[in-house]
Coordinates of C-alpha atoms in Angstrom, one line a residue:
X1 CA 0.0 0.0 0.0
X2 CA 1.2 3.5 -0.9
X3 CA 2.1 6.0 1.8
X4 CA 0.7 8.7 -0.5
X5 CA -2.5 10.3 0.7
X6 CA -5.3 11.0 -1.7
X7 CA -4.7 14.8 -1.7
X8 CA -1.0 14.1 -2.6
X9 CA -2.0 11.8 -5.5
X10 CA -4.5 14.5 -6.8
X11 CA -1.7 17.1 -6.7
X12 CA 0.7 14.8 -8.5
X13 CA -1.9 14.0 -11.2
X14 CA -2.3 17.7 -11.8
X15 CA 1.5 18.3 -11.8
X16 CA 2.1 15.4 -14.3
X17 CA -0.9 16.5 -16.4
X18 CA -2.4 13.0 -16.2
X19 CA -6.1 13.8 -17.1
X20 CA -6.0 12.3 -20.6
X21 CA -4.0 9.1 -19.9
X22 CA -0.7 10.7 -20.7
X23 CA 2.0 11.8 -18.3
X24 CA 3.4 15.2 -19.3
X25 CA 4.6 14.7 -22.8
X26 CA 6.5 11.5 -22.2
X27 CA 6.6 8.8 -25.0
X28 CA 6.3 5.2 -23.8
X29 CA 10.0 4.9 -24.0
X30 CA 10.9 8.1 -22.2
X31 CA 8.3 7.5 -19.5
X32 CA 9.7 4.0 -18.8
X33 CA 13.2 5.4 -18.8
X34 CA 12.2 8.2 -16.4
X35 CA 10.5 5.9 -13.9
X36 CA 13.3 3.3 -14.1
X37 CA 16.0 6.0 -13.6
X38 CA 14.2 7.6 -10.6
X39 CA 13.0 4.4 -8.9
X40 CA 14.8 1.4 -10.5
X41 CA 11.5 -0.1 -11.4
X42 CA 10.2 -1.2 -14.8
X43 CA 6.6 0.0 -15.1
X44 CA 6.2 -1.9 -18.4
X45 CA 6.1 -5.4 -16.7
X46 CA 2.6 -7.0 -16.7
X47 CA 2.0 -6.3 -13.0
X48 CA 1.6 -2.5 -13.8
X49 CA -1.2 -3.1 -16.3
X50 CA -3.7 -3.8 -13.6
X51 CA -5.4 -0.4 -13.9
X52 CA -5.0 -0.2 -17.7
X53 CA -2.1 0.2 -20.1
X54 CA -1.9 4.0 -20.4
X55 CA 1.1 5.8 -18.9
X56 CA -1.2 7.5 -16.3
X57 CA -2.8 4.2 -15.3
X58 CA 0.7 2.5 -14.9
X59 CA 1.8 5.4 -12.7
X60 CA -1.4 5.2 -10.6
X61 CA -0.8 1.4 -10.2
X62 CA 2.8 2.1 -9.2
X63 CA 1.6 4.6 -6.6
X64 CA -0.7 2.0 -5.1

């Protein structure tokens, strides 16, 4: 379970401009590279498809 509170997730979603399924202007490759560089985790493994396959849904699944 994430230690992020709901209000923190809402603020992060606004910061990363996630309202349309995208995360900022990342391509799939650059998004994967960014997350891997910052966290060491590959968000393109099947476990991160639980909420859907968009970049925003993968990030939300990661936060959970």
